[in-house]
Short mmCIF file of C-alpha atoms and ligand atoms in Angstrom, two decimals:
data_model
loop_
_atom_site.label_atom_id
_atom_site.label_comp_id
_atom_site.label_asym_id
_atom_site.label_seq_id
_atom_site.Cartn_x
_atom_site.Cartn_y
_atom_site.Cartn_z
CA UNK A 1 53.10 126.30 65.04
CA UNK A 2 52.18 126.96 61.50
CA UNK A 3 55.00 127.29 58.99
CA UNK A 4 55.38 130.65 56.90
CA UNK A 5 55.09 129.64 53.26
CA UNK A 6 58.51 129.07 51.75
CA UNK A 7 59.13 128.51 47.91
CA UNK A 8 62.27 129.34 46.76
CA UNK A 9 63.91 129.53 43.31
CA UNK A 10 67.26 128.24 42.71
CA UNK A 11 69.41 128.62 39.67
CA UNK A 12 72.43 126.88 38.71
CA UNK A 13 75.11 128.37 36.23
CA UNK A 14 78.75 127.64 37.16
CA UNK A 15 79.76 125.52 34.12
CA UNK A 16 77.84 123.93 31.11
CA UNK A 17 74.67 123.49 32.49
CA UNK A 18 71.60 125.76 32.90
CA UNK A 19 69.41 124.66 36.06
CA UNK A 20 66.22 125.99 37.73
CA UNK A 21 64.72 124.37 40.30
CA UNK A 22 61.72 125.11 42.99
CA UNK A 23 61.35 124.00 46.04
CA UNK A 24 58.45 124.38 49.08
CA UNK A 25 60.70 124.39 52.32
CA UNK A 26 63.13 121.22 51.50
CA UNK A 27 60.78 119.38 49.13
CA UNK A 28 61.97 119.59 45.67
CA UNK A 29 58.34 120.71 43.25
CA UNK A 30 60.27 120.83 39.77
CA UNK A 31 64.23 120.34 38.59
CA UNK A 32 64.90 121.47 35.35
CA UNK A 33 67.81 121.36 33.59
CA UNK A 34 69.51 122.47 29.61
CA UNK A 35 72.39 120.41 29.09
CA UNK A 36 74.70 122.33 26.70
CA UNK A 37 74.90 120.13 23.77
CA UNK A 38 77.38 122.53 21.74
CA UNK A 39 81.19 121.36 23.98
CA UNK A 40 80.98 117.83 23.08
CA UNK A 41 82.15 119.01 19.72
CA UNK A 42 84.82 120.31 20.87
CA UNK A 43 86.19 117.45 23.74
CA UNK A 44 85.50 119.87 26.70
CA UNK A 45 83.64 123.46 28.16
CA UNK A 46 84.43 126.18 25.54
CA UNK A 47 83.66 128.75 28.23
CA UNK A 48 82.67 131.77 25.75
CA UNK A 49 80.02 129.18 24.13
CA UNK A 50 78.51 128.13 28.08
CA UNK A 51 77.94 131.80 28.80
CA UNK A 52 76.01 132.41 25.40
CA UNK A 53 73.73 129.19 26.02
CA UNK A 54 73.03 130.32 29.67
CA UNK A 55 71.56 133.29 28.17
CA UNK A 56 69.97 131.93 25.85
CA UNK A 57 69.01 128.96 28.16
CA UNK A 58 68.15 130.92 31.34
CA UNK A 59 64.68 132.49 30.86
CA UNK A 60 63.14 129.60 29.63
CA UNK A 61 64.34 127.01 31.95
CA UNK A 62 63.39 129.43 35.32
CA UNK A 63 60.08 129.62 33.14
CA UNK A 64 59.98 126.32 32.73
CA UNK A 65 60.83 125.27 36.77
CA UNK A 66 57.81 127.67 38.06
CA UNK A 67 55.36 126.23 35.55
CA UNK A 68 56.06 122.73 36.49
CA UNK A 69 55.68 123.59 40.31
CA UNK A 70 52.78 125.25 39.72
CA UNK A 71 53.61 128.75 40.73
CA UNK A 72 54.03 132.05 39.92
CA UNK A 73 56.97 135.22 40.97
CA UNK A 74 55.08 136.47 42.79
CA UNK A 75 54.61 133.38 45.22
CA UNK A 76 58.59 133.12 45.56
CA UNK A 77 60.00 133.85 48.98
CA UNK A 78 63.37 134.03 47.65
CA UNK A 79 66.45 133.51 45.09
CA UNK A 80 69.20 130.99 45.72
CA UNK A 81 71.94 131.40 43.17
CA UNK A 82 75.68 129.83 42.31
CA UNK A 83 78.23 132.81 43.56
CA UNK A 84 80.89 130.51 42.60
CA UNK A 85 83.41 128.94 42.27
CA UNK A 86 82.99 127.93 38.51
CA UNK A 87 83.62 129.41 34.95
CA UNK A 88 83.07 133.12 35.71
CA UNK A 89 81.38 134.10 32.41
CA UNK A 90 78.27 131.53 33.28
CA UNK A 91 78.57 132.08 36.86
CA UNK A 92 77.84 135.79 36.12
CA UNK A 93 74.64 135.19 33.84
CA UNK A 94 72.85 133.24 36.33
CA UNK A 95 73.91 135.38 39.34
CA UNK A 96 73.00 138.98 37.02
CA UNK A 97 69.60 137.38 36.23
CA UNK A 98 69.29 136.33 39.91
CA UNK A 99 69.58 139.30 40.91
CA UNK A 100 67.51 141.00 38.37
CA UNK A 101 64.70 139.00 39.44
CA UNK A 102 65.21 139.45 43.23
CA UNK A 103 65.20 143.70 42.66
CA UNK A 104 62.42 142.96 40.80
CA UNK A 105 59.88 140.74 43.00
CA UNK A 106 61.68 142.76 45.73
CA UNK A 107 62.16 139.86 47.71
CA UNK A 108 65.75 138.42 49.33
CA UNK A 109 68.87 137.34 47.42
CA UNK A 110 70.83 133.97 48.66
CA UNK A 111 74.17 133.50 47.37
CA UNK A 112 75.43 129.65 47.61
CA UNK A 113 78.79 128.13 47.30
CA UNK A 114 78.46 125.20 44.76
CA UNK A 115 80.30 122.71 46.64
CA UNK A 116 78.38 123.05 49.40
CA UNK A 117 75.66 122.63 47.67
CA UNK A 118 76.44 119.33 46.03
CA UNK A 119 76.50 117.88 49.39
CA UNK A 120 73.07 119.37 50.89
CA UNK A 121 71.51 117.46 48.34
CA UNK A 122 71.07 115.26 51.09
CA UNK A 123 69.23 117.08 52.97
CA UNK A 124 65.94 117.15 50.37
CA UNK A 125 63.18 115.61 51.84
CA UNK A 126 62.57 113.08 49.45
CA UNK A 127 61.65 109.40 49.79
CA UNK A 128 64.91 108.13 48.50
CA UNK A 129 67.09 110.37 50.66
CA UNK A 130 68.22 109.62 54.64
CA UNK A 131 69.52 112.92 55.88
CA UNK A 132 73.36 112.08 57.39
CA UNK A 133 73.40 113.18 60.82
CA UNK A 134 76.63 115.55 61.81
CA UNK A 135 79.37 115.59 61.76
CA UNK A 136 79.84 113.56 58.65
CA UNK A 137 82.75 113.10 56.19
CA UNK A 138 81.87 114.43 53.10
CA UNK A 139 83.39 113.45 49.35
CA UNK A 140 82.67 116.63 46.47
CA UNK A 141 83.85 114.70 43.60
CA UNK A 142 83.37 116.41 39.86
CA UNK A 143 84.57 117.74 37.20
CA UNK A 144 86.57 120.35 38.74
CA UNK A 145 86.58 119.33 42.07
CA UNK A 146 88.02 116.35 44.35
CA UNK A 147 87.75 117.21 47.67
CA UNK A 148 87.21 115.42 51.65
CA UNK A 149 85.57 117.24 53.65
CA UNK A 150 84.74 117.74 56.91
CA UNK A 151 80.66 118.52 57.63
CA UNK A 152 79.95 119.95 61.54
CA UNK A 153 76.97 121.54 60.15
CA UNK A 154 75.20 122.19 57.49
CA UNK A 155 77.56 125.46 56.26
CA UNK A 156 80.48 124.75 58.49
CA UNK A 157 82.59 122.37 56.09
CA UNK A 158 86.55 122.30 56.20
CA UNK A 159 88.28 120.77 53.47
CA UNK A 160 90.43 117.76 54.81
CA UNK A 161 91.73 116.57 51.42
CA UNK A 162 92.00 117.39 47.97
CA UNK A 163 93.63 116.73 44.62
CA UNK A 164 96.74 118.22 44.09
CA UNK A 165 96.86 118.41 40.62
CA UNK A 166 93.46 117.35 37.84
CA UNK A 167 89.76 116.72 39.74
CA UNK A 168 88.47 113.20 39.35
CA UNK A 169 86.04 113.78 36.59
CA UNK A 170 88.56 115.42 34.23
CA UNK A 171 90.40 112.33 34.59
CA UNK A 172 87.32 110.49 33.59
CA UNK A 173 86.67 113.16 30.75
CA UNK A 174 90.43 113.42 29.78
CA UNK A 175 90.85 109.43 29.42
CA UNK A 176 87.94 109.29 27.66
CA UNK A 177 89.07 111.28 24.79
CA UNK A 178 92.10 109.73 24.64
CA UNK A 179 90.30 107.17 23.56
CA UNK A 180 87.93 108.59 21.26
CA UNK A 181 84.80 108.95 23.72
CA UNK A 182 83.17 112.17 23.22
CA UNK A 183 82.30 114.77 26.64
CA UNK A 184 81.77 114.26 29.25
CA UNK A 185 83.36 110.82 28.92
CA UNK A 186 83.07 110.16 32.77
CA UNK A 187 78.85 108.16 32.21
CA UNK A 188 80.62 106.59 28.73
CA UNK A 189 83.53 104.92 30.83
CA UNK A 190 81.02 104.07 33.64
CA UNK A 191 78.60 102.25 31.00
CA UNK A 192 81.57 100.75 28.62
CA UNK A 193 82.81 98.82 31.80
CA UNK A 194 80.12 96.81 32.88
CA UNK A 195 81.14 94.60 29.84
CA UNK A 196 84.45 94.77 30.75
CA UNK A 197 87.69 93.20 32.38
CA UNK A 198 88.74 95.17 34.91
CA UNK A 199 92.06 93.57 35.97
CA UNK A 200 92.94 93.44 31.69
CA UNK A 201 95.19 96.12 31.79
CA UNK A 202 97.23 97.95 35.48
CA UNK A 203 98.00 101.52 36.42
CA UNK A 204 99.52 102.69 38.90
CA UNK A 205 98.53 104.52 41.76
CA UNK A 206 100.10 107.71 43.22
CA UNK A 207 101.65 108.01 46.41
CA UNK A 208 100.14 111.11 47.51
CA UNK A 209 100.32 112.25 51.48
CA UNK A 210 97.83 112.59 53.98
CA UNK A 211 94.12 112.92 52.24
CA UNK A 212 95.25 114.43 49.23
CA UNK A 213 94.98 112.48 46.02
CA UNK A 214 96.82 113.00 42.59
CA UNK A 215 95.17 112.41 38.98
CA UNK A 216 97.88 113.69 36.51
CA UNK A 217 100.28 110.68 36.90
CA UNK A 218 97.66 107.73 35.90
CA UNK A 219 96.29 109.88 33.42
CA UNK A 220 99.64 110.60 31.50
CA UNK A 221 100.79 106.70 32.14
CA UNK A 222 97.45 106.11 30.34
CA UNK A 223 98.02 107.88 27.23
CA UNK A 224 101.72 106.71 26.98
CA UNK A 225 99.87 102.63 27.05
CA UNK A 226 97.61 103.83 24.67
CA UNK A 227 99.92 105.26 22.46
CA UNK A 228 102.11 102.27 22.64
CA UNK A 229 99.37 99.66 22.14
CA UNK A 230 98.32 101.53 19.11
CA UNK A 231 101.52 101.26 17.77
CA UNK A 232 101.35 97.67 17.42
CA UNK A 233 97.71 97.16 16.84
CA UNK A 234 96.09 100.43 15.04
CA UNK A 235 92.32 98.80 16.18
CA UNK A 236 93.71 98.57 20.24
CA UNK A 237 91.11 100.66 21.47
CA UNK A 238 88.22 99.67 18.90
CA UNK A 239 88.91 95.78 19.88
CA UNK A 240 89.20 96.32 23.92
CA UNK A 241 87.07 99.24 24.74
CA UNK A 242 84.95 97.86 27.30
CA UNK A 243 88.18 96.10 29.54
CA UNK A 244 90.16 99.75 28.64
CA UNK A 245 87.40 101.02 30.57
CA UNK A 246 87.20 98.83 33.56
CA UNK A 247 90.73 98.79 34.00
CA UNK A 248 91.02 102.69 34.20
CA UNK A 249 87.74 102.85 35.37
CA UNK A 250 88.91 100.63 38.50
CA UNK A 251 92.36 102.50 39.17
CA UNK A 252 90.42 106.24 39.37
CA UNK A 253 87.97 105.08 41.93
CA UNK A 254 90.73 102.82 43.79
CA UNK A 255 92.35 106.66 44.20
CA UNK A 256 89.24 108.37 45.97
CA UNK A 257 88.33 105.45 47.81
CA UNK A 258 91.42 104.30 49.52
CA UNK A 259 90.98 108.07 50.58
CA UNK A 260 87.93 108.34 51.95
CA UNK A 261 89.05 105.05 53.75
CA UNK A 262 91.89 106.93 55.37
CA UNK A 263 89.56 110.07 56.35
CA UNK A 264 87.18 107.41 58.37
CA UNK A 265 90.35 105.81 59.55
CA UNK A 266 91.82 109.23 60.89
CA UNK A 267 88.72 111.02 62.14
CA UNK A 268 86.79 107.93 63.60
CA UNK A 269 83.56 109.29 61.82
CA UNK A 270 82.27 106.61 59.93
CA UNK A 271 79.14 108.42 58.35
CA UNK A 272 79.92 108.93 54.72
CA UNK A 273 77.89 110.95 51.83
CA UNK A 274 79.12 111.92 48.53
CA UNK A 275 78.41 114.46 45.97
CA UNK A 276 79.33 116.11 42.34
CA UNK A 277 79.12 114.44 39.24
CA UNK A 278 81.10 111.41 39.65
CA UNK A 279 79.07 110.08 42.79
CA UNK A 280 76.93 108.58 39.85
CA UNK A 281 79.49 106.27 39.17
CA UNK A 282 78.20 102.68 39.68
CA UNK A 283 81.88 101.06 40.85
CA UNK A 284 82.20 103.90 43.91
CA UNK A 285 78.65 103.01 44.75
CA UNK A 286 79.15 99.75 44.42
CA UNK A 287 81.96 100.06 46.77
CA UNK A 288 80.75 102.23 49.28
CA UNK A 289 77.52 100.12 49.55
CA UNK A 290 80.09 97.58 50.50
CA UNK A 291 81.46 99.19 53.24
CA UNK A 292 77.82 99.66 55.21
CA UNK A 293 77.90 96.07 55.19
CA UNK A 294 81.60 95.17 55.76
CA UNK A 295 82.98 98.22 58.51
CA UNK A 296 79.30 99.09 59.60
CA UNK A 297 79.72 102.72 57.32
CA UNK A 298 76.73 104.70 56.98
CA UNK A 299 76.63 105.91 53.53
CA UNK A 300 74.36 108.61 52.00
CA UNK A 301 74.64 108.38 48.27
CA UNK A 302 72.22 110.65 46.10
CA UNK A 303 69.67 109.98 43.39
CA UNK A 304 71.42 110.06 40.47
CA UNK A 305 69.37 113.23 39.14
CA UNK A 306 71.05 115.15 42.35
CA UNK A 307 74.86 113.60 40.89
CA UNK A 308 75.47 116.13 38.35
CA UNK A 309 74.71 119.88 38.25
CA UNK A 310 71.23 121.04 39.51
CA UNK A 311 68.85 123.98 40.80
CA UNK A 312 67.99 121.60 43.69
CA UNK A 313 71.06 121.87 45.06
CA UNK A 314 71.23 125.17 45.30
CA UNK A 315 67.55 125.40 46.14
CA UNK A 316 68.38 123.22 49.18
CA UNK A 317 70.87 125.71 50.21
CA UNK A 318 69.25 128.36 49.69
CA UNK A 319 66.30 127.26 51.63
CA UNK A 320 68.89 126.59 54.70
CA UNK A 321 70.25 129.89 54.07
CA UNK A 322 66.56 131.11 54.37
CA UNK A 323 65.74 129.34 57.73
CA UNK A 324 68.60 132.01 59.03
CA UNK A 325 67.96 135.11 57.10
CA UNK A 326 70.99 134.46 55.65
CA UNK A 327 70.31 137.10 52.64
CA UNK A 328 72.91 138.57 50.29
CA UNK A 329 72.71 142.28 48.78
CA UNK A 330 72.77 142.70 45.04
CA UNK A 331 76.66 144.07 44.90
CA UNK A 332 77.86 140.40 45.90
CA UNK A 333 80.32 139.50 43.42
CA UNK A 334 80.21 136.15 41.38
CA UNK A 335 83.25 134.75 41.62
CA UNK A 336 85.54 131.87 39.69
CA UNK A 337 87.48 130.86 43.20
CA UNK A 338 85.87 131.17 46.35
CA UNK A 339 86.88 129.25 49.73
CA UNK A 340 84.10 127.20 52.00
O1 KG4 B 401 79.20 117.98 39.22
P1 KG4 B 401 79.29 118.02 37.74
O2 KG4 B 401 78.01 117.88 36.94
O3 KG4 B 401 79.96 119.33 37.23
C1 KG4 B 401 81.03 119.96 37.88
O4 KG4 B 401 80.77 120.70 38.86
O5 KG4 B 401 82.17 119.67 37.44
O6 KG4 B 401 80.31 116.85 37.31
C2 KG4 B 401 80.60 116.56 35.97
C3 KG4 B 401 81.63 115.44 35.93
C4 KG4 B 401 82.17 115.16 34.53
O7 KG4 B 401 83.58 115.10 34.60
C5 KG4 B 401 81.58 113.80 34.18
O8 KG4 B 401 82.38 113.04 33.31
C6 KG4 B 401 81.50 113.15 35.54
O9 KG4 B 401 81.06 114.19 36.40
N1 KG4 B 401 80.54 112.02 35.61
C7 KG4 B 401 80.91 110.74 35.83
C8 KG4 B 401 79.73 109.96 35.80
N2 KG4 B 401 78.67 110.81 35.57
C9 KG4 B 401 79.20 112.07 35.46
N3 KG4 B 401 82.13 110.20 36.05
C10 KG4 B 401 82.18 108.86 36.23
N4 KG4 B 401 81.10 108.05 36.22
C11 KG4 B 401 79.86 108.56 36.00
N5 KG4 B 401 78.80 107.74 35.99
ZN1 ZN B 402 79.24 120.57 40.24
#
């Protein structure tokens, strides 16, 4: 049977990042993304500032994401945007223009959870990507988010862990400025440590119960050793940056990954795929690769482009949401919070 056409527009606002992407069915045609230069100035998302730049960002970058897939409005079947959770002042210019555009074409509005999204990226039919069969344990981890999570399908997810306290990357991002490495600090770290020693300097870890994982404590036991080590040695940080790295570097990912050990311990599901910004992180990967080979894992980890925020992921969804007729009306409310 002959498929109807499909090409659907997704847009991606939640935090610091303007994204447009289309895509024909699963296959991703363009992914185009503004990076919001303006926070690292300021060591972190000045949320007023994202929601100007998404405005100004917005029109261009859709523009730009139908002229690169060689289309035009009026060939789109439908629009996929963020409803949340995320900053709610950007979340609300991409959903507003989502929705502008939808009455407009007068064709259906998808709303998509951005979480979920980060881990359908592996579902895109792409050349790189293995689709994990279900169920499958999945790992969000970004900059707002650290979560486990169980996948039965591809929008039935339960969260099985989570940090009780900071999210992985603002660990990353909050280290990082500590020691002078401007936002986000999490790819900085990542590339600083390949030079580095990573048993230089120890942290501890946090004894957190069950699946949940903690962040705070290693990040405030970092600052007090960097404040101390300055105190004797004003260069420290200049003179060991690339072993300060590693050795943090090393204790954040231990955290996550004696987790996600535990979840595949406790569920007996040893299919693994990971998501958000920080699943770019060579040392995880590195790890995780590890585990296919050691405990017979399988482990879906995405192209890097598909790491960090993207219209892809929410095109993805939104073409799942599509196979379903799972449409939204225009009154749906973005929103900062917003369960699975
Ligand atoms: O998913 P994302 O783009 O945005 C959120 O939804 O938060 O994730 C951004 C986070 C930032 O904290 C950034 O420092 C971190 O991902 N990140 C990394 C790496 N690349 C991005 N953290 C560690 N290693 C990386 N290679
Ligand atoms: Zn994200």
């Amino acid at each position: 049977m002959k498929q109807k056409p499909c090409y659907i527009l997704g847009i991606e606002s939640s935090c610091d990042d303007t994204a447009a992407s289309i895509l024909n069915h699963n296959k991703v045609l363009s992914n185009c993304i503004t990076n919001q230069k303006i926070h690292t100035e300021y060591g972190g998302v000045v949320p007023e500032l994202a929601s100007r730049a998404h405005q100004s960002n917005i029109v261009p970058v859709v523009d730009f994401a139908l002229k690169k897939a060689k289309i035009q409005c009026k060939d789109l079947s439908a629009i996929a945007f963020t409803q949340g959770p995320g900053l709610l002042g950007s979340l609300l210019v991409g959903g507003s223009f989502a929705k502008s555009m939808s009455l407009g074409l007068n064709i259906p509005l998808i709303a998509v959870h951005h979480m979920q999204a980060h881990l359908l990226v592996h579902f895109i039919k792409s050349k790189e990507i293995i689709p994990p069969s279900f169920p499958f344990i999945g790992v969000n981890i970004s900059g707002g988010h650290t979560q486990i999570i169980l996948v039965n399908d591809y929008f039935k997810m339960k969260v099985i862990g989570s940090t009780i306290d900071d999210a992985i990357g603002e660990a990353f991002d909050k280290c990082g400025k500590l020691i002078g490495l401007k936002y986000p600090a999490g790819p900085e770290i990542d590339r600083l440590s390949q030079n580095g020693n990573s048993y230089r300097f120890e942290f501890p870890i946090p004894k957190v119960n069950n699946l949940n994982v903690s962040y705070s404590g290693v990040k405030t036991a970092f600052m007090n050793f960097i404040i101390k080590e300055k105190q004797n040695n004003l260069k420290f940080v200049q003179e060991n940056i690339n072993d300060i790295c590693a050795s943090i570097q090393k204790i954040l990912i231990k955290i996550i990954f004696q987790k996600i050990n535990l979840a595949v311990k406790e569920t007996g599901i040893k299919t693994v795929a990971i998501g958000g910004g920080v699943s770019a992180n060579s040392e995880l990967r590195k790890l995780l690769k590890n585990q296919t080979e050691i405990n017979k894992w399988n482990v879906h980890i995405p192209p890097i482009e598909y790491t960090t925020d993207n219209g892809a992921m929410i095109g993805i969804a939104g073409y799942y949401k599509w196979r379903e007729n799972n449409f939204t009306s225009l009154s749906t409310p973005s929103q900062a919070r917003i369960d699975f």
